[in-house]
Short mmCIF file of N, CA and C in Angstrom, two decimals:
data_model
loop_
_atom_site.label_atom_id
_atom_site.label_comp_id
_atom_site.label_asym_id
_atom_site.label_seq_id
_atom_site.Cartn_x
_atom_site.Cartn_y
_atom_site.Cartn_z
N MET A 1 55.40 69.92 126.69
CA MET A 1 55.43 70.09 125.11
C MET A 1 56.02 71.30 124.69
N LYS A 2 56.06 72.44 125.52
CA LYS A 2 56.76 73.60 125.24
C LYS A 2 58.22 73.12 125.24
N PHE A 3 58.77 72.34 126.05
CA PHE A 3 60.17 71.99 126.08
C PHE A 3 60.58 71.28 124.73
N VAL A 4 59.69 70.31 124.36
CA VAL A 4 60.00 69.54 123.18
C VAL A 4 59.93 70.48 121.97
N THR A 5 59.09 71.40 121.82
CA THR A 5 59.11 72.38 120.65
C THR A 5 60.39 73.20 120.66
N PHE A 6 60.66 73.74 121.84
CA PHE A 6 61.98 74.60 122.01
C PHE A 6 63.22 73.70 121.60
N PHE A 7 63.26 72.30 122.03
CA PHE A 7 64.28 71.53 121.82
C PHE A 7 64.43 71.29 120.29
N ILE A 8 63.20 70.92 119.54
CA ILE A 8 63.22 70.77 118.07
C ILE A 8 63.79 72.22 117.43
N LEU A 9 63.41 73.16 117.98
CA LEU A 9 63.63 74.56 117.34
C LEU A 9 65.15 74.74 117.38
N LEU A 10 65.76 74.45 118.62
CA LEU A 10 67.12 74.62 118.96
C LEU A 10 67.97 73.61 118.02
N LEU A 11 67.54 72.37 117.85
CA LEU A 11 68.14 71.42 116.91
C LEU A 11 68.08 71.90 115.56
N SER A 12 67.08 72.37 115.13
CA SER A 12 67.03 72.92 113.72
C SER A 12 67.91 74.17 113.39
N THR A 13 68.08 75.06 114.43
CA THR A 13 69.06 76.05 114.40
C THR A 13 70.42 75.61 114.18
N PHE A 14 70.86 74.58 114.93
CA PHE A 14 72.25 74.05 114.93
C PHE A 14 72.44 73.24 113.61
N SER A 15 71.45 72.60 113.08
CA SER A 15 71.56 71.93 111.84
C SER A 15 71.74 72.91 110.82
N ILE A 16 71.03 73.99 110.74
CA ILE A 16 71.28 75.00 109.68
C ILE A 16 72.57 75.68 109.59
N GLN A 17 73.09 75.88 110.85
CA GLN A 17 74.46 76.41 111.17
C GLN A 17 75.56 75.42 110.69
N ALA A 18 75.21 74.04 110.83
CA ALA A 18 76.14 72.88 110.63
C ALA A 18 76.36 72.78 109.10
N LYS A 19 75.50 73.34 108.33
CA LYS A 19 75.50 73.36 106.87
C LYS A 19 76.47 74.34 106.09
N ASP A 20 77.08 75.18 107.00
CA ASP A 20 78.04 76.10 106.46
C ASP A 20 79.31 75.27 106.32
N PRO A 21 79.98 75.27 105.34
CA PRO A 21 81.33 74.77 105.09
C PRO A 21 82.42 75.11 106.14
N ALA A 22 83.26 74.15 106.61
CA ALA A 22 84.33 74.56 107.65
C ALA A 22 85.26 75.36 106.92
N TRP A 23 85.49 75.52 105.79
CA TRP A 23 86.53 76.45 105.20
C TRP A 23 86.16 77.89 105.28
N ILE A 24 85.03 78.20 105.42
CA ILE A 24 84.82 79.64 105.67
C ILE A 24 85.03 80.16 106.98
N PHE A 25 85.29 79.11 108.02
CA PHE A 25 85.75 79.58 109.28
C PHE A 25 87.31 79.19 109.38
N THR A 26 87.72 78.26 108.83
CA THR A 26 89.27 77.84 109.01
C THR A 26 90.05 78.51 107.84
N GLY A 27 89.61 78.69 106.88
CA GLY A 27 90.36 79.25 105.61
C GLY A 27 91.24 78.13 105.01
N ALA A 28 90.78 76.83 105.12
CA ALA A 28 91.63 75.73 104.61
C ALA A 28 90.54 74.78 104.04
N ILE A 29 91.07 74.16 102.88
CA ILE A 29 90.25 73.12 102.27
C ILE A 29 91.18 71.85 102.16
N ASP A 30 90.64 70.60 102.47
CA ASP A 30 91.34 69.45 102.20
C ASP A 30 91.81 69.40 100.83
N GLY A 31 93.00 68.96 100.40
CA GLY A 31 93.40 68.86 99.08
C GLY A 31 94.32 70.12 98.78
N TYR A 32 94.34 71.15 99.52
CA TYR A 32 95.03 72.39 99.10
C TYR A 32 95.87 72.64 100.27
N ARG A 33 96.98 71.77 100.45
CA ARG A 33 97.72 72.07 101.58
C ARG A 33 98.78 73.38 101.22
N SER A 34 99.14 73.93 102.36
CA SER A 34 100.02 75.15 102.25
C SER A 34 101.41 74.89 101.68
N SER A 35 101.88 73.57 101.76
CA SER A 35 103.15 73.31 101.21
C SER A 35 103.05 73.20 99.58
N GLN A 36 101.95 73.07 98.96
CA GLN A 36 101.66 72.97 97.54
C GLN A 36 101.08 74.28 97.03
N PHE A 37 100.18 74.78 97.81
CA PHE A 37 99.39 75.79 97.17
C PHE A 37 99.30 77.20 98.12
N LEU A 38 99.40 78.27 97.35
CA LEU A 38 98.90 79.44 98.15
C LEU A 38 97.40 79.58 98.10
N THR A 39 96.92 79.86 99.31
CA THR A 39 95.33 80.00 99.33
C THR A 39 95.10 81.22 99.91
N ALA A 40 93.72 81.75 99.57
CA ALA A 40 93.35 82.88 100.20
C ALA A 40 91.80 82.78 100.28
N LEU A 41 91.16 83.31 101.38
CA LEU A 41 89.63 83.26 101.46
C LEU A 41 89.12 84.66 101.40
N GLY A 42 88.26 84.88 100.52
CA GLY A 42 87.65 86.38 100.36
C GLY A 42 86.26 86.19 100.80
N ASP A 43 85.64 87.31 101.14
CA ASP A 43 84.28 87.55 101.53
C ASP A 43 83.92 88.90 101.02
N GLY A 44 82.48 88.88 100.82
CA GLY A 44 81.91 90.23 100.22
C GLY A 44 80.40 90.05 100.28
N SER A 45 79.78 91.32 100.05
CA SER A 45 78.30 91.30 99.98
C SER A 45 77.85 90.80 98.61
N THR A 46 78.56 90.60 97.54
CA THR A 46 78.36 90.01 96.27
C THR A 46 79.30 88.85 96.09
N LEU A 47 79.06 87.89 95.24
CA LEU A 47 79.92 87.09 94.78
C LEU A 47 81.21 87.49 94.17
N GLU A 48 80.87 88.58 93.37
CA GLU A 48 82.08 89.28 92.59
C GLU A 48 83.12 89.89 93.71
N ASP A 49 82.51 90.42 94.65
CA ASP A 49 83.30 91.16 95.77
C ASP A 49 84.09 90.08 96.59
N ALA A 50 83.58 88.94 96.75
CA ALA A 50 84.11 87.88 97.48
C ALA A 50 85.30 87.31 96.70
N ARG A 51 85.15 87.22 95.29
CA ARG A 51 86.12 86.69 94.31
C ARG A 51 87.27 87.70 94.37
N LYS A 52 86.98 88.85 94.33
CA LYS A 52 88.06 89.97 94.14
C LYS A 52 88.87 89.98 95.49
N SER A 53 88.21 89.76 96.49
CA SER A 53 88.69 89.85 97.83
C SER A 53 89.83 88.63 98.04
N ALA A 54 89.21 87.57 97.46
CA ALA A 54 90.18 86.24 97.51
C ALA A 54 91.39 86.46 96.59
N TYR A 55 91.09 87.18 95.52
CA TYR A 55 92.33 87.40 94.52
C TYR A 55 93.37 88.39 95.23
N SER A 56 92.88 89.26 95.78
CA SER A 56 93.49 90.38 96.45
C SER A 56 94.31 89.87 97.46
N ARG A 57 93.67 89.05 98.27
CA ARG A 57 94.47 88.42 99.69
C ARG A 57 95.50 87.41 99.04
N LEU A 58 95.34 86.94 97.88
CA LEU A 58 96.26 85.85 97.43
C LEU A 58 97.39 86.69 96.95
N ALA A 59 97.17 87.91 96.19
CA ALA A 59 98.06 88.74 95.54
C ALA A 59 99.02 89.25 96.72
N GLU A 60 98.61 89.59 97.81
CA GLU A 60 99.28 90.06 99.06
C GLU A 60 100.54 89.17 99.33
N GLN A 61 100.23 87.89 98.98
CA GLN A 61 101.29 86.82 99.38
C GLN A 61 102.35 86.78 98.19
N ILE A 62 102.19 87.37 97.20
CA ILE A 62 103.07 87.17 96.10
C ILE A 62 103.69 88.63 95.70
N ARG A 63 105.14 88.46 95.62
CA ARG A 63 105.72 89.55 95.27
C ARG A 63 107.06 89.13 94.57
N VAL A 64 107.09 89.60 93.22
CA VAL A 64 108.08 89.17 92.38
C VAL A 64 108.73 90.49 91.80
N ASN A 65 109.96 90.64 91.89
CA ASN A 65 110.63 91.80 91.44
C ASN A 65 111.84 91.36 90.77
N ILE A 66 112.28 91.77 89.62
CA ILE A 66 113.64 91.45 89.07
C ILE A 66 114.24 92.78 88.77
N SER A 67 115.36 93.08 89.15
CA SER A 67 116.18 94.28 88.90
C SER A 67 117.60 94.08 88.67
N SER A 68 118.01 94.78 87.75
CA SER A 68 119.53 94.64 87.18
C SER A 68 120.01 96.04 86.97
N GLU A 69 121.34 96.42 87.26
CA GLU A 69 121.90 97.69 86.99
C GLU A 69 123.17 97.33 86.64
N SER A 70 123.73 97.90 85.37
CA SER A 70 125.04 97.60 84.98
C SER A 70 125.64 99.00 84.69
N ASP A 71 126.87 99.09 84.82
CA ASP A 71 127.75 100.18 84.30
C ASP A 71 128.82 99.62 83.45
N ILE A 72 128.91 100.08 82.34
CA ILE A 72 129.80 99.41 81.43
C ILE A 72 130.74 100.73 80.91
N VAL A 73 132.08 100.59 81.26
CA VAL A 73 132.96 101.70 80.82
C VAL A 73 134.01 101.12 79.85
N LYS A 74 133.98 101.72 78.56
CA LYS A 74 135.07 101.23 77.61
C LYS A 74 136.06 102.33 77.38
N GLU A 75 137.09 102.20 77.34
CA GLU A 75 138.24 103.21 77.04
C GLU A 75 139.00 102.75 75.92
N TYR A 76 139.42 103.67 75.17
CA TYR A 76 140.34 103.45 73.92
C TYR A 76 141.45 104.52 74.07
N ARG A 77 142.89 104.01 73.91
CA ARG A 77 143.73 104.95 73.99
C ARG A 77 144.73 104.50 72.99
N SER A 78 145.15 105.50 72.24
CA SER A 78 146.25 105.32 71.20
C SER A 78 147.44 106.11 71.49
N SER A 79 148.50 105.28 71.52
CA SER A 79 149.79 106.07 71.81
C SER A 79 150.55 106.81 70.83
N GLN A 80 150.25 106.43 69.57
CA GLN A 80 150.84 107.12 68.40
C GLN A 80 150.33 108.56 68.14
N ASP A 81 148.85 108.64 68.12
CA ASP A 81 148.34 110.06 67.81
C ASP A 81 147.98 110.63 69.07
N SER A 82 148.22 110.07 70.34
CA SER A 82 147.74 110.67 71.63
C SER A 82 146.31 110.92 71.61
N SER A 83 145.51 110.12 71.12
CA SER A 83 144.11 110.37 71.25
C SER A 83 143.59 109.29 72.20
N SER A 84 142.42 109.72 72.80
CA SER A 84 141.76 108.74 73.70
C SER A 84 140.26 108.99 73.61
N GLN A 85 139.73 108.02 73.81
CA GLN A 85 138.11 108.05 73.74
C GLN A 85 137.60 107.07 74.82
N GLN A 86 136.61 107.72 75.38
CA GLN A 86 135.82 107.02 76.56
C GLN A 86 134.43 107.02 76.30
N GLU A 87 133.93 105.75 76.57
CA GLU A 87 132.31 105.43 76.21
C GLU A 87 131.79 104.90 77.49
N ASN A 88 130.76 105.51 78.03
CA ASN A 88 129.97 105.09 79.30
C ASN A 88 128.56 104.65 78.89
N VAL A 89 128.18 103.48 79.34
CA VAL A 89 126.88 102.95 79.22
C VAL A 89 126.27 102.54 80.44
N ASN A 90 125.19 103.25 80.84
CA ASN A 90 124.51 102.75 82.00
C ASN A 90 123.17 101.97 81.51
N ILE A 91 122.91 100.79 82.02
CA ILE A 91 121.87 100.03 81.74
C ILE A 91 121.03 99.79 82.94
N ARG A 92 119.88 100.16 83.13
CA ARG A 92 118.89 99.63 84.40
C ARG A 92 117.89 99.09 83.94
N ILE A 93 117.40 97.81 84.38
CA ILE A 93 116.33 97.30 84.00
C ILE A 93 115.53 96.69 85.19
N SER A 94 114.31 97.06 85.32
CA SER A 94 113.49 96.60 86.46
C SER A 94 112.15 95.98 85.82
N THR A 95 111.89 94.99 86.42
CA THR A 95 110.69 94.25 85.92
C THR A 95 109.82 93.69 87.09
N ALA A 96 108.69 93.99 87.05
CA ALA A 96 107.77 93.41 88.24
C ALA A 96 106.70 92.56 87.52
N VAL A 97 106.33 91.37 88.18
CA VAL A 97 105.37 90.52 87.58
C VAL A 97 104.16 90.94 88.26
N LYS A 98 103.13 91.20 87.54
CA LYS A 98 101.74 91.68 88.22
C LYS A 98 100.89 90.41 88.38
N LEU A 99 100.09 90.56 89.28
CA LEU A 99 98.98 89.53 89.27
C LEU A 99 98.17 89.27 88.20
N ASP A 100 97.99 90.24 87.36
CA ASP A 100 97.23 90.10 86.01
C ASP A 100 98.01 89.05 85.21
N ASN A 101 99.32 89.00 85.33
CA ASN A 101 100.02 88.17 84.32
C ASN A 101 100.22 86.67 85.00
N LEU A 102 99.74 86.52 86.12
CA LEU A 102 99.97 85.07 86.64
C LEU A 102 98.74 84.27 86.23
N GLU A 103 99.19 83.22 85.67
CA GLU A 103 98.06 82.13 85.38
C GLU A 103 97.85 81.09 86.45
N GLY A 104 96.65 80.50 86.64
CA GLY A 104 96.71 79.40 87.46
C GLY A 104 95.91 79.65 88.68
N ILE A 105 95.52 81.04 88.91
CA ILE A 105 94.69 81.30 90.02
C ILE A 105 93.30 80.89 89.71
N LYS A 106 92.76 79.97 90.72
CA LYS A 106 91.42 79.40 90.64
C LYS A 106 90.58 79.61 91.86
N ILE A 107 89.34 79.95 91.62
CA ILE A 107 88.42 79.91 92.72
C ILE A 107 87.87 78.50 92.81
N VAL A 108 88.31 77.88 93.87
CA VAL A 108 87.90 76.40 93.91
C VAL A 108 86.57 76.19 94.63
N GLU A 109 86.30 77.09 95.51
CA GLU A 109 84.99 76.94 96.32
C GLU A 109 84.33 78.46 96.56
N GLN A 110 83.04 78.15 96.41
CA GLN A 110 82.14 79.55 96.67
C GLN A 110 81.06 79.12 97.63
N TYR A 111 80.49 80.12 98.35
CA TYR A 111 79.40 79.77 99.24
C TYR A 111 78.70 81.15 99.57
N TYR A 112 77.54 80.90 99.83
CA TYR A 112 76.61 82.07 100.13
C TYR A 112 76.04 81.73 101.53
N GLN A 113 76.19 82.58 102.51
CA GLN A 113 75.68 82.36 103.92
C GLN A 113 74.49 83.36 104.02
N PRO A 114 73.33 82.74 103.80
CA PRO A 114 72.10 83.71 103.89
C PRO A 114 71.85 84.41 105.26
N ASP A 115 72.32 83.90 106.31
CA ASP A 115 71.78 84.61 107.72
C ASP A 115 72.80 85.86 107.72
N THR A 116 73.92 85.83 107.18
CA THR A 116 74.85 87.01 107.16
C THR A 116 74.78 87.83 105.93
N LYS A 117 74.16 87.14 104.88
CA LYS A 117 74.21 87.75 103.61
C LYS A 117 75.48 88.09 103.16
N THR A 118 76.39 86.98 103.39
CA THR A 118 77.83 87.05 102.91
C THR A 118 78.16 86.04 101.80
N HIS A 119 78.92 86.54 101.00
CA HIS A 119 79.41 85.52 99.87
C HIS A 119 81.04 85.20 100.31
N TYR A 120 81.24 83.92 100.03
CA TYR A 120 82.69 83.57 100.27
C TYR A 120 83.04 82.95 99.03
N ALA A 121 84.48 83.05 98.95
CA ALA A 121 85.13 82.62 97.79
C ALA A 121 86.69 82.01 98.27
N PHE A 122 87.12 80.90 97.82
CA PHE A 122 88.42 80.37 98.31
C PHE A 122 89.19 80.34 97.00
N ALA A 123 90.39 80.90 96.86
CA ALA A 123 91.22 81.10 95.77
C ALA A 123 92.52 80.21 96.06
N ALA A 124 92.86 79.55 95.07
CA ALA A 124 94.22 78.57 95.27
C ALA A 124 95.15 78.87 93.98
N LEU A 125 96.35 78.80 94.17
CA LEU A 125 97.37 78.95 93.25
C LEU A 125 98.47 77.93 93.52
N ASP A 126 98.72 76.94 92.43
CA ASP A 126 99.70 75.90 92.62
C ASP A 126 101.08 76.57 92.56
N LYS A 127 101.84 76.20 93.62
CA LYS A 127 103.09 76.88 93.67
C LYS A 127 104.20 76.38 92.67
N VAL A 128 104.20 75.07 92.39
CA VAL A 128 105.07 74.63 91.45
C VAL A 128 104.83 74.98 90.08
N LYS A 129 103.63 75.06 89.63
CA LYS A 129 103.22 75.47 88.22
C LYS A 129 103.65 77.00 88.16
N THR A 130 103.27 77.68 89.08
CA THR A 130 103.40 79.16 89.04
C THR A 130 105.03 79.51 89.05
N ALA A 131 105.72 78.78 89.84
CA ALA A 131 107.10 78.94 89.88
C ALA A 131 107.69 78.58 88.47
N THR A 132 107.33 77.49 88.04
CA THR A 132 107.85 77.11 86.52
C THR A 132 107.55 78.19 85.56
N ASN A 133 106.27 78.78 85.57
CA ASN A 133 105.89 79.75 84.62
C ASN A 133 106.67 81.07 84.89
N LEU A 134 106.94 81.37 86.21
CA LEU A 134 107.73 82.58 86.47
C LEU A 134 109.16 82.36 85.98
N LEU A 135 109.78 81.19 86.29
CA LEU A 135 111.12 80.94 85.83
C LEU A 135 111.34 81.18 84.44
N PHE A 136 110.48 80.82 83.55
CA PHE A 136 110.54 80.99 82.04
C PHE A 136 110.39 82.54 81.75
N GLU A 137 109.60 83.16 82.49
CA GLU A 137 109.38 84.63 82.35
C GLU A 137 110.71 85.41 82.81
N ILE A 138 111.23 84.90 83.90
CA ILE A 138 112.51 85.52 84.33
C ILE A 138 113.66 85.28 83.51
N GLU A 139 113.78 84.03 82.93
CA GLU A 139 114.68 83.75 82.01
C GLU A 139 114.73 84.59 80.70
N GLY A 140 113.54 84.83 80.30
CA GLY A 140 113.25 85.85 79.18
C GLY A 140 113.82 87.13 79.37
N GLU A 141 113.61 87.70 80.75
CA GLU A 141 113.92 88.92 81.05
C GLU A 141 115.63 88.93 81.19
N LEU A 142 116.18 87.94 81.66
CA LEU A 142 117.52 87.99 81.90
C LEU A 142 118.28 87.82 80.39
N GLU A 143 117.60 87.23 79.64
CA GLU A 143 118.24 87.19 78.16
C GLU A 143 118.10 88.44 77.55
N GLN A 144 117.12 89.32 77.85
CA GLN A 144 117.11 90.58 77.39
C GLN A 144 118.15 91.46 77.99
N ILE A 145 118.44 91.29 79.28
CA ILE A 145 119.46 91.94 79.98
C ILE A 145 120.90 91.67 79.38
N ARG A 146 120.91 90.24 79.16
CA ARG A 146 122.31 89.85 78.49
C ARG A 146 122.52 90.33 77.10
N THR A 147 121.57 90.46 76.43
CA THR A 147 121.54 91.09 75.01
C THR A 147 121.89 92.53 74.91
N GLN A 148 121.20 93.14 75.94
CA GLN A 148 121.41 94.65 76.02
C GLN A 148 122.84 94.92 76.55
N HIS A 149 123.30 94.01 77.42
CA HIS A 149 124.79 94.13 78.11
C HIS A 149 125.80 93.86 76.89
N ALA A 150 125.43 92.93 76.14
CA ALA A 150 126.45 92.53 74.98
C ALA A 150 126.55 93.64 73.98
N GLN A 151 125.49 94.18 73.76
CA GLN A 151 125.45 95.29 72.70
C GLN A 151 125.92 96.71 73.16
N ALA A 152 126.12 96.77 74.41
CA ALA A 152 126.65 98.04 74.97
C ALA A 152 128.12 98.12 74.80
#
């Protein structure tokens, strides 16, 4: 009888652990392939900490930096009055896209593990949608560079 009680207790322990979703161990969820999504698993003692951890780990995977530097030199010379004039213009533009500006990051799953008192959050970002949005933002920055370059 003790063996049966122990066996039932052992099975109930495994069944409780089996309820934990696989993604908290693997860091992957079906439907969020790495070829299409950037994903990150966050954990923490509160749900908010887990969400922030997921956002932070996703942000570590993203780094966008646009930089441009131009030197424009214009020289004017006149042979009749022997006067000359030189104008130098230096343009330096640097733009960084911050995580706060990125749209489309979603927390797609959340879970609380009572035994460890740990919250988990799974964040995903669609690469194609984000790339399209960033492309428009980069084009806007490049247009500013072109305008400043033309005015110089």
